[in-house]
Amino acid sequence: FFGFAPLPFRRVMAQATADAAGTQLFTWREGGEVLGGAMACATNETWGLYDVGVKEPFRGRGIGRRIVEGVANLAPYGSRFVTLQCHRPLAPWYKAMGFEEVAEMTTLTQIAN
């Protein structure tokens, strides 16, 4: 999701994601190799889907779609919504899977002293 951001910021985000409480990590493997994955987190009535990714050489094979559909289908009982945020160019891809755009997000950061 932050692939366009500077490497130090991506490293901090990756560590924060790995350390986040209440998250579940999913991987897609073929032949023992991790080709993609996603993270999900349940909050009240929402099943949040985050950081969906597929290694570049394996994109276009439907792996991302299978990850999204598989993780969405694991939504805990009582979840009314599956939500996600994505980079603007990916919105049509998610819309093709039935997601609806409800808002736009701006990401800001500040270097702490």
mmCIF file with all atom_site columns, C-alpha atoms in Angstrom:
data_model
loop_
_atom_site.group_PDB
_atom_site.id
_atom_site.type_symbol
_atom_site.label_atom_id
_atom_site.label_alt_id
_atom_site.label_comp_id
_atom_site.label_asym_id
_atom_site.label_entity_id
_atom_site.label_seq_id
_atom_site.pdbx_PDB_ins_code
_atom_site.Cartn_x
_atom_site.Cartn_y
_atom_site.Cartn_z
_atom_site.occupancy
_atom_site.B_iso_or_equiv
_atom_site.pdbx_formal_charge
_atom_site.auth_seq_id
_atom_site.auth_comp_id
_atom_site.auth_asym_id
_atom_site.auth_atom_id
_atom_site.pdbx_PDB_model_num
ATOM 1   C CA . PHE A 1 1   ? 0.000   0.000   0.000   1.00 0.00 ? 1   PHE A CA 1
ATOM 2   C CA . PHE A 1 2   ? 2.862   2.373   0.712   1.00 0.00 ? 2   PHE A CA 1
ATOM 3   C CA . GLY A 1 3   ? 5.119   1.139   -2.098  1.00 0.00 ? 3   GLY A CA 1
ATOM 4   C CA . PHE A 1 4   ? 5.528   4.691   -3.358  1.00 0.00 ? 4   PHE A CA 1
ATOM 5   C CA . ALA A 1 5   ? 6.739   5.953   0.029   1.00 0.00 ? 5   ALA A CA 1
ATOM 6   C CA . PRO A 1 6   ? 10.421  6.242   1.053   1.00 0.00 ? 6   PRO A CA 1
ATOM 7   C CA . LEU A 1 7   ? 12.047  2.999   2.242   1.00 0.00 ? 7   LEU A CA 1
ATOM 8   C CA . PRO A 1 8   ? 12.493  4.107   5.900   1.00 0.00 ? 8   PRO A CA 1
ATOM 9   C CA . PHE A 1 9   ? 8.760   4.867   6.125   1.00 0.00 ? 9   PHE A CA 1
ATOM 10  C CA . ARG A 1 10  ? 7.877   1.494   4.532   1.00 0.00 ? 10  ARG A CA 1
ATOM 11  C CA . ARG A 1 11  ? 10.088  -0.316  7.057   1.00 0.00 ? 11  ARG A CA 1
ATOM 12  C CA . VAL A 1 12  ? 8.389   1.420   9.988   1.00 0.00 ? 12  VAL A CA 1
ATOM 13  C CA . MET A 1 13  ? 4.954   0.637   8.548   1.00 0.00 ? 13  MET A CA 1
ATOM 14  C CA . ALA A 1 14  ? 5.903   -3.009  7.986   1.00 0.00 ? 14  ALA A CA 1
ATOM 15  C CA . GLN A 1 15  ? 7.061   -3.363  11.595  1.00 0.00 ? 15  GLN A CA 1
ATOM 16  C CA . ALA A 1 16  ? 3.971   -1.617  12.966  1.00 0.00 ? 16  ALA A CA 1
ATOM 17  C CA . THR A 1 17  ? 1.789   -3.928  10.873  1.00 0.00 ? 17  THR A CA 1
ATOM 18  C CA . ALA A 1 18  ? 3.617   -7.028  12.108  1.00 0.00 ? 18  ALA A CA 1
ATOM 19  C CA . ASP A 1 19  ? 3.317   -5.873  15.730  1.00 0.00 ? 19  ASP A CA 1
ATOM 20  C CA . ALA A 1 20  ? -0.350  -4.780  15.577  1.00 0.00 ? 20  ALA A CA 1
ATOM 21  C CA . ALA A 1 21  ? -2.543  -6.519  18.132  1.00 0.00 ? 21  ALA A CA 1
ATOM 22  C CA . GLY A 1 22  ? -5.632  -8.344  16.924  1.00 0.00 ? 22  GLY A CA 1
ATOM 23  C CA . THR A 1 23  ? -4.507  -8.798  13.351  1.00 0.00 ? 23  THR A CA 1
ATOM 24  C CA . GLN A 1 24  ? -4.456  -12.017 11.383  1.00 0.00 ? 24  GLN A CA 1
ATOM 25  C CA . LEU A 1 25  ? -1.944  -12.582 8.606   1.00 0.00 ? 25  LEU A CA 1
ATOM 26  C CA . PHE A 1 26  ? -2.704  -14.768 5.566   1.00 0.00 ? 26  PHE A CA 1
ATOM 27  C CA . THR A 1 27  ? -0.385  -16.059 2.859   1.00 0.00 ? 27  THR A CA 1
ATOM 28  C CA . TRP A 1 28  ? -0.920  -17.600 -0.556  1.00 0.00 ? 28  TRP A CA 1
ATOM 29  C CA . ARG A 1 29  ? 1.650   -20.266 -1.306  1.00 0.00 ? 29  ARG A CA 1
ATOM 30  C CA . GLU A 1 30  ? 2.344   -22.359 -4.351  1.00 0.00 ? 30  GLU A CA 1
ATOM 31  C CA . GLY A 1 31  ? 5.071   -24.982 -4.393  1.00 0.00 ? 31  GLY A CA 1
ATOM 32  C CA . GLY A 1 32  ? 6.247   -23.812 -0.976  1.00 0.00 ? 32  GLY A CA 1
ATOM 33  C CA . GLU A 1 33  ? 6.822   -20.239 -2.192  1.00 0.00 ? 33  GLU A CA 1
ATOM 34  C CA . VAL A 1 34  ? 4.879   -17.294 -0.777  1.00 0.00 ? 34  VAL A CA 1
ATOM 35  C CA . LEU A 1 35  ? 3.312   -15.499 -3.746  1.00 0.00 ? 35  LEU A CA 1
ATOM 36  C CA . GLY A 1 36  ? 1.013   -13.132 -1.900  1.00 0.00 ? 36  GLY A CA 1
ATOM 37  C CA . GLY A 1 37  ? -0.818  -12.366 1.266   1.00 0.00 ? 37  GLY A CA 1
ATOM 38  C CA . ALA A 1 38  ? -3.083  -10.090 3.231   1.00 0.00 ? 38  ALA A CA 1
ATOM 39  C CA . MET A 1 39  ? -3.851  -8.961  6.746   1.00 0.00 ? 39  MET A CA 1
ATOM 40  C CA . ALA A 1 40  ? -7.270  -8.745  8.397   1.00 0.00 ? 40  ALA A CA 1
ATOM 41  C CA . CYS A 1 41  ? -8.582  -7.356  11.640  1.00 0.00 ? 41  CYS A CA 1
ATOM 42  C CA . ALA A 1 42  ? -12.029 -7.604  13.234  1.00 0.00 ? 42  ALA A CA 1
ATOM 43  C CA . THR A 1 43  ? -13.475 -4.558  14.978  1.00 0.00 ? 43  THR A CA 1
ATOM 44  C CA . ASN A 1 44  ? -17.103 -4.584  16.181  1.00 0.00 ? 44  ASN A CA 1
ATOM 45  C CA . GLU A 1 45  ? -19.173 -5.191  13.032  1.00 0.00 ? 45  GLU A CA 1
ATOM 46  C CA . THR A 1 46  ? -16.340 -4.729  10.544  1.00 0.00 ? 46  THR A CA 1
ATOM 47  C CA . TRP A 1 47  ? -13.798 -7.144  9.051   1.00 0.00 ? 47  TRP A CA 1
ATOM 48  C CA . GLY A 1 48  ? -10.957 -4.942  7.826   1.00 0.00 ? 48  GLY A CA 1
ATOM 49  C CA . LEU A 1 49  ? -8.861  -6.234  4.941   1.00 0.00 ? 49  LEU A CA 1
ATOM 50  C CA . TYR A 1 50  ? -5.388  -4.685  4.652   1.00 0.00 ? 50  TYR A CA 1
ATOM 51  C CA . ASP A 1 51  ? -2.138  -4.984  2.764   1.00 0.00 ? 51  ASP A CA 1
ATOM 52  C CA . VAL A 1 52  ? -3.284  -7.318  0.008   1.00 0.00 ? 52  VAL A CA 1
ATOM 53  C CA . GLY A 1 53  ? -0.296  -8.030  -2.186  1.00 0.00 ? 53  GLY A CA 1
ATOM 54  C CA . VAL A 1 54  ? 0.970   -10.430 -4.824  1.00 0.00 ? 54  VAL A CA 1
ATOM 55  C CA . LYS A 1 55  ? 4.592   -10.641 -5.979  1.00 0.00 ? 55  LYS A CA 1
ATOM 56  C CA . GLU A 1 56  ? 4.897   -8.819  -9.278  1.00 0.00 ? 56  GLU A CA 1
ATOM 57  C CA . PRO A 1 57  ? 5.847   -11.781 -11.505 1.00 0.00 ? 57  PRO A CA 1
ATOM 58  C CA . PHE A 1 58  ? 2.698   -13.617 -10.363 1.00 0.00 ? 58  PHE A CA 1
ATOM 59  C CA . ARG A 1 59  ? 0.159   -10.820 -10.860 1.00 0.00 ? 59  ARG A CA 1
ATOM 60  C CA . GLY A 1 60  ? -2.590  -11.232 -13.416 1.00 0.00 ? 60  GLY A CA 1
ATOM 61  C CA . ARG A 1 61  ? -3.211  -14.882 -12.531 1.00 0.00 ? 61  ARG A CA 1
ATOM 62  C CA . GLY A 1 62  ? -6.182  -14.341 -10.207 1.00 0.00 ? 62  GLY A CA 1
ATOM 63  C CA . ILE A 1 63  ? -4.173  -14.883 -7.029  1.00 0.00 ? 63  ILE A CA 1
ATOM 64  C CA . GLY A 1 64  ? -5.093  -11.472 -5.597  1.00 0.00 ? 64  GLY A CA 1
ATOM 65  C CA . ARG A 1 65  ? -8.775  -12.093 -6.263  1.00 0.00 ? 65  ARG A CA 1
ATOM 66  C CA . ARG A 1 66  ? -8.589  -15.482 -4.530  1.00 0.00 ? 66  ARG A CA 1
ATOM 67  C CA . ILE A 1 67  ? -6.831  -13.908 -1.537  1.00 0.00 ? 67  ILE A CA 1
ATOM 68  C CA . VAL A 1 68  ? -9.455  -11.155 -1.226  1.00 0.00 ? 68  VAL A CA 1
ATOM 69  C CA . GLU A 1 69  ? -12.379 -13.546 -1.629  1.00 0.00 ? 69  GLU A CA 1
ATOM 70  C CA . GLY A 1 70  ? -10.873 -16.124 0.729   1.00 0.00 ? 70  GLY A CA 1
ATOM 71  C CA . VAL A 1 71  ? -10.072 -13.665 3.502   1.00 0.00 ? 71  VAL A CA 1
ATOM 72  C CA . ALA A 1 72  ? -13.425 -11.869 3.078   1.00 0.00 ? 72  ALA A CA 1
ATOM 73  C CA . ASN A 1 73  ? -15.193 -15.217 3.495   1.00 0.00 ? 73  ASN A CA 1
ATOM 74  C CA . LEU A 1 74  ? -13.431 -15.679 6.854   1.00 0.00 ? 74  LEU A CA 1
ATOM 75  C CA . ALA A 1 75  ? -15.167 -12.638 8.347   1.00 0.00 ? 75  ALA A CA 1
ATOM 76  C CA . PRO A 1 76  ? -16.155 -13.432 11.933  1.00 0.00 ? 76  PRO A CA 1
ATOM 77  C CA . TYR A 1 77  ? -19.791 -14.005 12.845  1.00 0.00 ? 77  TYR A CA 1
ATOM 78  C CA . GLY A 1 78  ? -21.501 -10.647 13.315  1.00 0.00 ? 78  GLY A CA 1
ATOM 79  C CA . SER A 1 79  ? -19.351 -8.762  10.802  1.00 0.00 ? 79  SER A CA 1
ATOM 80  C CA . ARG A 1 80  ? -21.662 -6.663  8.660   1.00 0.00 ? 80  ARG A CA 1
ATOM 81  C CA . PHE A 1 81  ? -19.002 -5.054  6.493   1.00 0.00 ? 81  PHE A CA 1
ATOM 82  C CA . VAL A 1 82  ? -15.748 -6.070  4.843   1.00 0.00 ? 82  VAL A CA 1
ATOM 83  C CA . THR A 1 83  ? -13.752 -2.853  4.450   1.00 0.00 ? 83  THR A CA 1
ATOM 84  C CA . LEU A 1 84  ? -10.431 -1.914  2.891   1.00 0.00 ? 84  LEU A CA 1
ATOM 85  C CA . GLN A 1 85  ? -8.374  1.021   1.724   1.00 0.00 ? 85  GLN A CA 1
ATOM 86  C CA . CYS A 1 86  ? -6.409  0.952   -1.495  1.00 0.00 ? 86  CYS A CA 1
ATOM 87  C CA . HIS A 1 87  ? -4.234  2.999   -3.794  1.00 0.00 ? 87  HIS A CA 1
ATOM 88  C CA . ARG A 1 88  ? -6.559  4.904   -6.175  1.00 0.00 ? 88  ARG A CA 1
ATOM 89  C CA . PRO A 1 89  ? -5.559  2.942   -9.344  1.00 0.00 ? 89  PRO A CA 1
ATOM 90  C CA . LEU A 1 90  ? -6.638  -0.311  -7.641  1.00 0.00 ? 90  LEU A CA 1
ATOM 91  C CA . ALA A 1 91  ? -10.193 0.876   -6.907  1.00 0.00 ? 91  ALA A CA 1
ATOM 92  C CA . PRO A 1 92  ? -11.669 -0.537  -10.164 1.00 0.00 ? 92  PRO A CA 1
ATOM 93  C CA . TRP A 1 93  ? -10.129 -3.925  -9.395  1.00 0.00 ? 93  TRP A CA 1
ATOM 94  C CA . TYR A 1 94  ? -11.829 -4.042  -5.981  1.00 0.00 ? 94  TYR A CA 1
ATOM 95  C CA . LYS A 1 95  ? -15.091 -2.673  -7.395  1.00 0.00 ? 95  LYS A CA 1
ATOM 96  C CA . ALA A 1 96  ? -15.126 -5.579  -9.866  1.00 0.00 ? 96  ALA A CA 1
ATOM 97  C CA . MET A 1 97  ? -15.279 -7.860  -6.799  1.00 0.00 ? 97  MET A CA 1
ATOM 98  C CA . GLY A 1 98  ? -18.305 -6.046  -5.388  1.00 0.00 ? 98  GLY A CA 1
ATOM 99  C CA . PHE A 1 99  ? -16.703 -3.422  -3.166  1.00 0.00 ? 99  PHE A CA 1
ATOM 100 C CA . GLU A 1 100 ? -18.244 0.052   -3.208  1.00 0.00 ? 100 GLU A CA 1
ATOM 101 C CA . GLU A 1 101 ? -16.330 3.292   -2.827  1.00 0.00 ? 101 GLU A CA 1
ATOM 102 C CA . VAL A 1 102 ? -17.583 5.213   0.207   1.00 0.00 ? 102 VAL A CA 1
ATOM 103 C CA . ALA A 1 103 ? -14.785 7.699   0.934   1.00 0.00 ? 103 ALA A CA 1
ATOM 104 C CA . GLU A 1 104 ? -11.312 8.833   -0.062  1.00 0.00 ? 104 GLU A CA 1
ATOM 105 C CA . MET A 1 105 ? -8.380  8.761   2.339   1.00 0.00 ? 105 MET A CA 1
ATOM 106 C CA . THR A 1 106 ? -5.298  10.960  2.551   1.00 0.00 ? 106 THR A CA 1
ATOM 107 C CA . THR A 1 107 ? -2.204  9.589   4.256   1.00 0.00 ? 107 THR A CA 1
ATOM 108 C CA . LEU A 1 108 ? -0.010  12.024  6.164   1.00 0.00 ? 108 LEU A CA 1
ATOM 109 C CA . THR A 1 109 ? 3.185   11.510  8.090   1.00 0.00 ? 109 THR A CA 1
ATOM 110 C CA . GLN A 1 110 ? 5.474   13.636  10.210  1.00 0.00 ? 110 GLN A CA 1
ATOM 111 C CA . ILE A 1 111 ? 9.021   12.936  11.261  1.00 0.00 ? 111 ILE A CA 1
ATOM 112 C CA . ALA A 1 112 ? 9.115   12.843  15.053  1.00 0.00 ? 112 ALA A CA 1
ATOM 113 C CA . ASN A 1 113 ? 11.826  14.705  16.909  1.00 0.00 ? 113 ASN A CA 1
#
